[in-house]
GROMACS .gro file of C-alpha atoms in nm:
model
  397
    1MET     CA    1  -0.007   0.006   0.027
    2GLY     CA    2   0.146   0.341  -0.050
    3CYS     CA    3   0.029   0.692   0.103
    4VAL     CA    4  -0.324   0.710   0.115
    5LEU     CA    5  -0.489   0.970   0.357
    6SER     CA    6  -0.129   1.151   0.468
    7THR     CA    7   0.102   1.397   0.357
    8PRO     CA    8   0.506   1.406   0.383
    9ASP     CA    9   0.503   1.720   0.636
   10TYR     CA   10   0.327   2.027   0.693
   11THR     CA   11   0.419   2.247   0.413
   12GLY     CA   12   0.097   2.132   0.216
   13GLU     CA   13   0.198   1.916   0.008
   14ASN     CA   14  -0.126   1.628  -0.095
   15LYS     CA   15  -0.318   1.957   0.082
   16ARG     CA   16  -0.492   2.227  -0.131
   17LYS     CA   17  -0.320   2.521  -0.120
   18THR     CA   18  -0.526   2.807   0.064
   19ARG     CA   19  -0.420   3.179   0.082
   20ASN     CA   20  -0.708   3.306   0.322
   21VAL     CA   21  -0.908   3.058   0.551
   22GLY     CA   22  -1.125   3.262   0.741
   23GLU     CA   23  -1.273   3.263   1.078
   24ILE     CA   24  -1.124   3.041   1.340
   25VAL     CA   25  -1.205   2.964   1.650
   26VAL     CA   26  -1.114   2.615   1.681
   27PHE     CA   27  -0.798   2.541   1.448
   28VAL     CA   28  -0.813   2.258   1.213
   29PRO     CA   29  -0.462   2.265   1.062
   30GLY     CA   30  -0.575   2.180   0.680
   31LEU     CA   31  -0.789   1.836   0.616
   32ARG     CA   32  -0.501   1.582   0.429
   33ILE     CA   33  -0.662   1.493   0.034
   34PRO     CA   34  -0.674   1.155  -0.034
   35LYS     CA   35  -0.431   1.004  -0.320
   36ALA     CA   36  -0.649   0.794  -0.597
   37MET     CA   37  -0.537   0.421  -0.558
   38ASP     CA   38  -0.608   0.110  -0.731
   39PHE     CA   39  -0.606  -0.247  -0.447
   40SER     CA   40  -0.602  -0.454  -0.683
   41VAL     CA   41  -0.190  -0.307  -0.791
   42GLN     CA   42  -0.116  -0.310  -0.442
   43LEU     CA   43  -0.260  -0.629  -0.344
   44GLY     CA   44  -0.187  -0.840  -0.636
   45ASP     CA   45  -0.371  -1.225  -0.627
   46GLY     CA   46  -0.326  -1.228  -0.246
   47PHE     CA   47  -0.694  -1.181  -0.142
   48SER     CA   48  -1.079  -1.235  -0.346
   49LYS     CA   49  -1.161  -0.991  -0.601
   50SER     CA   50  -1.492  -0.924  -0.444
   51LEU     CA   51  -1.297  -0.812  -0.129
   52VAL     CA   52  -1.073  -0.615  -0.323
   53ASP     CA   53  -1.334  -0.430  -0.518
   54ARG     CA   54  -1.492  -0.355  -0.187
   55LEU     CA   55  -1.146  -0.194  -0.041
   56SER     CA   56  -1.128   0.002  -0.396
   57ALA     CA   57  -1.489   0.143  -0.387
   58LEU     CA   58  -1.478   0.256   0.000
   59ARG     CA   59  -1.183   0.456  -0.067
   60THR     CA   60  -1.277   0.642  -0.389
   61ARG     CA   61  -1.600   0.711  -0.201
   62ILE     CA   62  -1.322   0.855   0.052
   63VAL     CA   63  -1.168   1.058  -0.241
   64VAL     CA   64  -1.452   1.107  -0.481
   65MET     CA   65  -1.595   1.309  -0.121
   66THR     CA   66  -1.291   1.509   0.008
   67THR     CA   67  -1.263   1.657  -0.380
   68GLU     CA   68  -1.575   1.724  -0.505
   69GLU     CA   69  -1.854   1.735  -0.240
   70GLY     CA   70  -1.718   2.125  -0.101
   71LEU     CA   71  -1.483   1.937   0.141
   72VAL     CA   72  -1.210   2.161  -0.038
   73ARG     CA   73  -1.383   2.483  -0.127
   74SER     CA   74  -1.320   2.843   0.016
   75PRO     CA   75  -1.398   2.938   0.383
   76LYS     CA   76  -1.676   3.164   0.241
   77SER     CA   77  -1.843   2.863   0.101
   78ARG     CA   78  -1.788   2.613   0.318
   79LYS     CA   79  -1.938   2.825   0.584
   80ALA     CA   80  -2.286   2.901   0.397
   81THR     CA   81  -2.286   2.536   0.337
   82THR     CA   82  -2.259   2.375   0.603
   83ARG     CA   83  -2.505   2.662   0.805
   84HIS     CA   84  -2.771   2.613   0.484
   85GLY     CA   85  -2.693   2.226   0.463
   86GLY     CA   86  -2.648   2.061   0.840
   87GLY     CA   87  -2.325   1.957   0.798
   88SER     CA   88  -2.412   1.675   0.532
   89ALA     CA   89  -2.109   1.665   0.347
   90MET     CA   90  -1.879   1.644   0.675
   91ALA     CA   91  -2.174   1.398   0.846
   92ASP     CA   92  -2.113   1.187   0.486
   93LEU     CA   93  -1.764   1.160   0.471
   94HIS     CA   94  -1.759   1.092   0.808
   95GLN     CA   95  -1.986   0.793   0.780
   96ALA     CA   96  -1.764   0.661   0.488
   97LEU     CA   97  -1.455   0.692   0.695
   98GLU     CA   98  -1.657   0.439   0.950
   99ASP     CA   99  -1.792   0.263   0.651
  100TYR     CA  100  -1.433   0.155   0.531
  101LEU     CA  101  -1.208   0.189   0.832
  102PRO     CA  102  -1.397  -0.210   0.940
  103VAL     CA  103  -1.289  -0.361   0.637
  104LEU     CA  104  -0.935  -0.154   0.676
  105LEU     CA  105  -0.871  -0.333   0.972
  106GLY     CA  106  -0.892  -0.671   0.829
  107LEU     CA  107  -0.613  -0.585   0.582
  108ALA     CA  108  -0.397  -0.386   0.912
  109GLN     CA  109  -0.476  -0.746   1.121
  110ASN     CA  110  -0.367  -0.974   0.871
  111LYS     CA  111   0.005  -1.053   0.970
  112GLU     CA  112   0.106  -1.256   0.691
  113THR     CA  113   0.020  -0.949   0.423
  114CYS     CA  114   0.040  -0.632   0.620
  115MET     CA  115   0.341  -0.397   0.640
  116GLY     CA  116   0.362  -0.082   0.881
  117ASN     CA  117   0.173   0.134   0.613
  118CYS     CA  118  -0.108  -0.032   0.669
  119TRP     CA  119  -0.126   0.120   1.008
  120TYR     CA  120  -0.036   0.406   0.826
  121GLU     CA  121  -0.353   0.399   0.654
  122VAL     CA  122  -0.522   0.357   0.956
  123ILE     CA  123  -0.409   0.598   1.158
  124SER     CA  124  -0.463   0.835   0.862
  125VAL     CA  125  -0.807   0.786   0.884
  126LEU     CA  126  -0.836   0.817   1.312
  127HIS     CA  127  -0.626   1.173   1.173
  128LEU     CA  128  -0.928   1.332   0.904
  129MET     CA  129  -1.217   1.176   1.154
  130ALA     CA  130  -1.065   1.393   1.413
  131MET     CA  131  -0.976   1.701   1.201
  132LEU     CA  132  -1.364   1.627   1.060
  133SER     CA  133  -1.503   1.659   1.427
  134LEU     CA  134  -1.279   1.994   1.486
  135TRP     CA  135  -1.362   2.182   1.179
  136GLN     CA  136  -1.773   2.088   1.299
  137ALA     CA  137  -1.671   2.237   1.615
  138ASN     CA  138  -1.549   2.520   1.449
  139LEU     CA  139  -1.854   2.631   1.220
  140LEU     CA  140  -2.081   2.548   1.540
  141LEU     CA  141  -1.848   2.823   1.751
  142LEU     CA  142  -1.862   3.057   1.447
  143PRO     CA  143  -2.128   3.378   1.588
  144GLN     CA  144  -2.400   3.420   1.467
  145THR     CA  145  -2.481   3.824   1.421
  146THR     CA  146  -2.837   3.890   1.573
  147SER     CA  147  -3.148   4.047   1.359
  148ASP     CA  148  -3.014   4.415   1.487
  149ASN     CA  149  -2.678   4.318   1.302
  150TYR     CA  150  -2.461   4.410   1.600
  151HIS     CA  151  -2.442   4.121   1.904
  152SER     CA  152  -2.276   3.872   1.818
  153LYS     CA  153  -2.406   3.510   1.950
  154VAL     CA  154  -2.313   3.114   1.966
  155SER     CA  155  -2.636   2.946   2.126
  156GLU     CA  156  -2.604   2.738   2.457
  157GLU     CA  157  -2.704   2.434   2.262
  158SER     CA  158  -2.435   2.502   1.998
  159ARG     CA  159  -2.194   2.533   2.256
  160ARG     CA  160  -2.310   2.201   2.444
  161ALA     CA  161  -2.267   2.045   2.145
  162SER     CA  162  -1.894   2.177   2.052
  163VAL     CA  163  -1.786   1.990   2.381
  164ASP     CA  164  -1.912   1.656   2.307
  165ILE     CA  165  -1.780   1.693   1.976
  166PHE     CA  166  -1.421   1.808   2.096
  167LEU     CA  167  -1.415   1.508   2.309
  168LYS     CA  168  -1.519   1.284   2.058
  169ALA     CA  169  -1.198   1.421   1.869
  170ALA     CA  170  -0.969   1.417   2.153
  171GLY     CA  171  -1.080   1.049   2.179
  172TYR     CA  172  -0.970   0.981   1.848
  173LEU     CA  173  -0.651   1.096   1.858
  174ASP     CA  174  -0.559   0.985   2.187
  175PHE     CA  175  -0.669   0.628   2.094
  176ALA     CA  176  -0.427   0.708   1.778
  177VAL     CA  177  -0.137   0.764   1.979
  178GLN     CA  178  -0.199   0.456   2.226
  179ASN     CA  179  -0.285   0.229   2.018
  180VAL     CA  180  -0.181   0.281   1.637
  181LEU     CA  181   0.112   0.424   1.692
  182PRO     CA  182   0.285   0.172   1.861
  183GLN     CA  183   0.158  -0.091   1.602
  184PHE     CA  184   0.464   0.077   1.320
  185PRO     CA  185   0.819  -0.057   1.320
  186THR     CA  186   1.050   0.227   1.520
  187GLN     CA  187   1.211   0.308   1.155
  188LEU     CA  188   0.864   0.330   1.014
  189ARG     CA  189   0.727   0.522   1.276
  190LYS     CA  190   1.063   0.803   1.262
  191ASP     CA  191   0.961   0.860   0.924
  192LEU     CA  192   0.582   0.980   0.958
  193PRO     CA  193   0.506   1.276   0.857
  194LEU     CA  194   0.497   1.554   1.117
  195ASP     CA  195   0.175   1.630   1.125
  196LEU     CA  196   0.121   1.264   1.232
  197ALA     CA  197   0.410   1.290   1.473
  198GLU     CA  198   0.306   1.203   1.822
  199GLY     CA  199   0.404   1.507   1.970
  200VAL     CA  200   0.186   1.689   1.745
  201LEU     CA  201  -0.133   1.389   1.802
  202ARG     CA  202  -0.067   1.457   2.166
  203ALA     CA  203  -0.114   1.865   2.112
  204LEU     CA  204  -0.427   1.835   1.909
  205CYS     CA  205  -0.593   1.621   2.138
  206GLN     CA  206  -0.483   1.837   2.465
  207GLN     CA  207  -0.608   2.145   2.229
  208ALA     CA  208  -0.933   1.977   2.200
  209LEU     CA  209  -0.985   1.942   2.569
  210SER     CA  210  -0.795   2.303   2.597
  211GLN     CA  211  -1.143   2.463   2.398
  212GLY     CA  212  -1.364   2.202   2.570
  213VAL     CA  213  -1.303   2.339   2.906
  214ASP     CA  214  -1.311   2.683   2.775
  215ILE     CA  215  -1.637   2.621   2.654
  216GLN     CA  216  -1.738   2.508   3.000
  217LEU     CA  217  -1.598   2.800   3.156
  218GLY     CA  218  -1.769   3.059   2.950
  219MET     CA  219  -2.090   2.894   3.036
  220ALA     CA  220  -2.000   2.920   3.391
  221ILE     CA  221  -1.968   3.295   3.349
  222ASP     CA  222  -2.287   3.317   3.191
  223SER     CA  223  -2.435   3.118   3.513
  224ALA     CA  224  -2.531   3.279   3.785
  225LYS     CA  225  -2.492   2.968   4.044
  226ALA     CA  226  -2.151   2.924   3.928
  227THR     CA  227  -1.907   3.032   4.208
  228THR     CA  228  -1.605   3.249   4.161
  229ALA     CA  229  -1.412   2.937   4.285
  230VAL     CA  230  -1.531   2.695   4.040
  231LYS     CA  231  -1.453   3.020   3.742
  232ARG     CA  232  -1.123   2.984   3.913
  233ARG     CA  233  -1.086   2.634   3.872
  234LEU     CA  234  -1.185   2.589   3.536
  235ALA     CA  235  -0.939   2.868   3.441
  236CYS     CA  236  -0.651   2.736   3.609
  237GLU     CA  237  -0.739   2.363   3.455
  238LEU     CA  238  -0.748   2.520   3.107
  239VAL     CA  239  -0.377   2.688   3.179
  240THR     CA  240  -0.238   2.320   3.245
  241TYR     CA  241  -0.454   2.173   2.903
  242TRP     CA  242  -0.262   2.456   2.737
  243HIS     CA  243   0.055   2.431   2.871
  244GLN     CA  244   0.114   2.078   2.808
  245ALA     CA  245  -0.038   2.120   2.431
  246GLN     CA  246   0.232   2.354   2.373
  247GLN     CA  247   0.493   2.113   2.527
  248SER     CA  248   0.371   1.840   2.309
  249ILE     CA  249   0.445   2.034   1.958
  250THR     CA  250   0.733   2.318   2.109
  251SER     CA  251   0.979   2.022   1.987
  252ILE     CA  252   0.840   1.889   1.648
  253PRO     CA  253   1.046   2.093   1.411
  254LEU     CA  254   0.741   2.169   1.182
  255ALA     CA  255   0.766   2.324   0.919
  256LYS     CA  256   0.630   2.673   0.765
  257GLU     CA  257   0.272   2.767   0.682
  258TRP     CA  258   0.052   2.531   0.846
  259GLY     CA  259   0.331   2.366   1.126
  260GLU     CA  260   0.397   2.802   1.201
  261LYS     CA  261  -0.006   2.840   1.209
  262HIS     CA  262  -0.042   2.574   1.480
  263LYS     CA  263   0.244   2.663   1.682
  264LEU     CA  264   0.079   3.023   1.694
  265PHE     CA  265  -0.239   2.915   1.762
  266VAL     CA  266  -0.130   2.747   2.089
  267THR     CA  267   0.089   2.983   2.179
  268TRP     CA  268  -0.186   3.236   2.141
  269LYS     CA  269  -0.459   3.030   2.351
  270TYR     CA  270  -0.195   2.943   2.605
  271ILE     CA  271  -0.087   3.324   2.697
  272GLU     CA  272  -0.527   3.404   2.679
  273SER     CA  273  -0.565   3.126   2.923
  274LYS     CA  274  -0.364   3.302   3.173
  275VAL     CA  275  -0.594   3.610   3.203
  276ALA     CA  276  -0.845   3.406   3.327
  277ALA     CA  277  -0.671   3.223   3.553
  278TYR     CA  278  -0.489   3.574   3.699
  279TYR     CA  279  -0.840   3.743   3.677
  280TYR     CA  280  -1.043   3.480   3.886
  281HIS     CA  281  -0.703   3.437   4.110
  282GLY     CA  282  -0.759   3.783   4.151
  283LEU     CA  283  -1.097   3.822   4.246
  284ILE     CA  284  -1.075   3.482   4.530
  285LEU     CA  285  -0.782   3.650   4.723
  286GLU     CA  286  -0.927   4.005   4.711
  287GLU     CA  287  -1.202   3.787   4.957
  288GLY     CA  288  -0.917   3.742   5.177
  289ASN     CA  289  -0.824   3.914   5.493
  290GLY     CA  290  -0.547   4.170   5.498
  291GLU     CA  291  -0.301   4.349   5.345
  292ARG     CA  292  -0.074   4.093   5.177
  293SER     CA  293  -0.365   3.884   5.032
  294HIS     CA  294  -0.495   4.241   4.894
  295ALA     CA  295  -0.170   4.339   4.722
  296MET     CA  296  -0.113   3.969   4.585
  297ALA     CA  297  -0.528   4.011   4.456
  298ALA     CA  298  -0.388   4.337   4.300
  299ALA     CA  299  -0.069   4.174   4.149
  300SER     CA  300  -0.277   3.886   4.042
  301LEU     CA  301  -0.510   4.120   3.827
  302GLN     CA  302  -0.245   4.328   3.705
  303ALA     CA  303  -0.092   4.006   3.561
  304ALA     CA  304  -0.414   3.893   3.378
  305ASP     CA  305  -0.413   4.309   3.246
  306GLU     CA  306  -0.073   4.234   3.092
  307PHE     CA  307  -0.174   3.875   2.953
  308LEU     CA  308  -0.444   4.035   2.806
  309ARG     CA  309  -0.256   4.307   2.616
  310GLU     CA  310  -0.006   3.976   2.529
  311SER     CA  311  -0.255   3.745   2.381
  312LYS     CA  312  -0.389   4.043   2.161
  313LYS     CA  313  -0.046   4.034   2.002
  314ALA     CA  314  -0.042   3.665   1.966
  315CYS     CA  315  -0.368   3.627   1.721
  316GLU     CA  316  -0.271   3.921   1.524
  317ALA     CA  317   0.057   3.689   1.506
  318PHE     CA  318  -0.120   3.379   1.437
  319ASN     CA  319  -0.382   3.587   1.196
  320GLU     CA  320  -0.144   3.710   0.994
  321ALA     CA  321   0.074   3.396   0.965
  322PRO     CA  322  -0.006   3.241   0.569
  323PRO     CA  323  -0.261   3.052   0.514
  324PHE     CA  324  -0.427   3.393   0.690
  325SER     CA  325  -0.728   3.413   0.901
  326ARG     CA  326  -0.932   3.673   1.112
  327SER     CA  327  -1.105   3.622   1.401
  328PRO     CA  328  -1.452   3.656   1.457
  329PRO     CA  329  -1.653   3.896   1.720
  330VAL     CA  330  -1.533   3.798   2.053
  331TRP     CA  331  -1.770   3.631   2.227
  332GLY     CA  332  -1.732   3.411   2.586
  333THR     CA  333  -1.478   3.420   2.834
  334ILE     CA  334  -1.270   3.624   2.662
  335LYS     CA  335  -1.522   3.909   2.522
  336TYR     CA  336  -1.617   3.947   2.925
  337LEU     CA  337  -1.234   3.959   3.026
  338MET     CA  338  -1.215   4.238   2.789
  339GLU     CA  339  -1.525   4.438   2.910
  340LYS     CA  340  -1.436   4.362   3.316
  341LEU     CA  341  -1.036   4.324   3.355
  342PRO     CA  342  -0.934   4.687   3.285
  343LYS     CA  343  -1.171   4.834   3.498
  344ASP     CA  344  -1.109   4.565   3.774
  345ALA     CA  345  -0.735   4.578   3.725
  346SER     CA  346  -0.725   4.945   3.737
  347SER     CA  347  -0.891   5.045   4.048
  348ASN     CA  348  -0.666   4.770   4.241
  349VAL     CA  349  -0.359   4.952   4.116
  350LYS     CA  350  -0.492   5.287   4.243
  351GLU     CA  351  -0.573   5.086   4.605
  352LYS     CA  352  -0.218   4.928   4.580
  353ASP     CA  353   0.121   5.039   4.807
  354PRO     CA  354   0.330   5.169   4.486
  355HIS     CA  355   0.628   5.073   4.693
  356SER     CA  356   0.514   4.734   4.704
  357GLN     CA  357   0.716   4.506   4.483
  358GLU     CA  358   0.435   4.195   4.522
  359ARG     CA  359   0.476   3.988   4.231
  360ALA     CA  360   0.147   3.782   4.031
  361PRO     CA  361   0.129   3.512   4.274
  362ALA     CA  362   0.121   3.105   4.161
  363LEU     CA  363  -0.139   3.014   4.014
  364PRO     CA  364  -0.329   2.718   4.178
  365GLU     CA  365  -0.261   2.319   4.095
  366PHE     CA  366  -0.613   2.123   3.962
  367ALA     CA  367  -0.683   1.780   3.900
  368LEU     CA  368  -0.804   1.783   3.528
  369SER     CA  369  -1.178   1.691   3.481
  370LEU     CA  370  -1.215   1.651   3.123
  371LYS     CA  371  -1.089   1.334   2.911
  372PRO     CA  372  -1.086   1.204   2.603
  373ASP     CA  373  -1.347   1.000   2.532
  374GLU     CA  374  -1.301   0.621   2.516
  375TYR     CA  375  -1.269   0.543   2.133
  376ARG     CA  376  -1.271   0.176   2.038
  377PHE     CA  377  -1.200   0.017   1.671
  378PRO     CA  378  -1.508  -0.151   1.520
  379PRO     CA  379  -1.469  -0.521   1.466
  380VAL     CA  380  -1.328  -0.617   1.179
  381ASP     CA  381  -1.596  -0.647   0.904
  382PRO     CA  382  -1.757  -1.009   0.874
  383SER     CA  383  -1.620  -1.038   0.506
  384TRP     CA  384  -1.262  -1.119   0.652
  385ASN     CA  385  -1.440  -1.458   0.752
  386ASN     CA  386  -1.512  -1.519   0.407
  387GLU     CA  387  -1.147  -1.462   0.287
  388LEU     CA  388  -0.961  -1.640   0.595
  389GLN     CA  389  -1.218  -1.975   0.574
  390GLY     CA  390  -1.109  -1.940   0.157
  391SER     CA  391  -0.741  -1.908   0.249
  392SER     CA  392  -0.808  -2.206   0.500
  393LEU     CA  393  -0.944  -2.426   0.269
  394ALA     CA  394  -0.693  -2.333  -0.044
  395SER     CA  395  -0.378  -2.425   0.222
  396THR     CA  396  -0.536  -2.771   0.295
  397ARG     CA  397  -0.561  -2.883  -0.105
   0.00000   0.00000   0.00000
C-alpha cells in the first residue's frame, strides 16, 4: 500500500493550497486530500476480487467526497454550505470513513500480508475523523449576528454540542497515540509525516480538551449559580491543558505555513488562558483578609491585564501567519474579560501601595476534569471471515 490520506509534512503537499482560511475559533491544520490508489495493484492476487473491489470502492468514495463535495472549497462557501445544508458533506464523509475502517482493519491485522504502511492508512483515517470533528466544532462556534446586526452570539445548544465534539476528537487522537502508533516498526514510526508525529497528535488532543474547558468556563460565567471558585478552577485547568499542548508541539520541527500556524495558535491560546486564570485567582485573593492578600490580588489582576495585552499581539501574529485567517467577533470568556478586566485591574492598582514589589502569585493546580472519549476500533468486517476461511481451504488442498 502507498500513502493514502497522509502528507509528507506540514508544508501543504497533498493539501489544497489556501491563501485565506477565514474565521477561526478552533484551529484545524488542514484536511488531508487522499491520493487515488488501486488496491488490485497494491494487493495483487493475495485476496479475493470481491474483497479487493470493496476496499477500492470504499476508498474511492472517500477520495470523491473530499475533492468534489465541497470539503475543499473556500472558507466562505464551506461556511454557507454547513449553515444551510446541516453539515451533510462532513457527516457523509465521516460515515464513509466509518464504513471503510472495519474493512481496512482486516487488512491491517492480517500478519501475513500487512506491512507497516497498513497502519499508516489506519492512523490517517483516525486523523481525518478527528480533523472533521474539530472542523465541525469550529463551525458551531462561529458567532451568529442577531437581527439588529450588532451583537454576535453562539447559542448554548451549540456550545454544549461543541464540548461533546471536542471530547470525541480527543478520543480519536488519544487512541491513535496509545494504540496505533505502537503498531509501527521503530524506523517507520520515525519516518512518519510530521503532522502524524506523536507530539503533534498529543498537542491536537490537548487542544481539543482545552477548548472544551474554555466553553465550560464561558457557560459558568453566564451562569448565576457558578461560584468564583468554580470559575477559577476551570480557568486554571485551562492553563494546564494549553501548557501541555505547548510542551507537546514545541519540540517538533514543524515546517512553515500550517505547522508554524499551529504553533502560533497554541501559543496564543496558552497566553489567553492565563488572562482568565489570574483574573479569577485575583478575585479569590481579594476576598481574603489582610494587606498581603489584597496586595497579591492586585498583582494577580495586574498580571491578567498584562496577559490580555500580550494575547492580543499573539492573536495578530497567528492571523497574519499564512494561510491568513481572522478572528470572529469576540464572545464568551474573552469578551467578558475584555469588558471587566481593565476596570478591575485599574481600581486595584490605585489602591495598591506604590512601593510594593509584590509579584503575581503562583496559580493553584487542580486535577484535570475533562478526559478524551473512550474510542475503540469497530469489529473487523465479516467479509474477512469468508476470506480467511477461503485461504484455509486453499492451503489444505
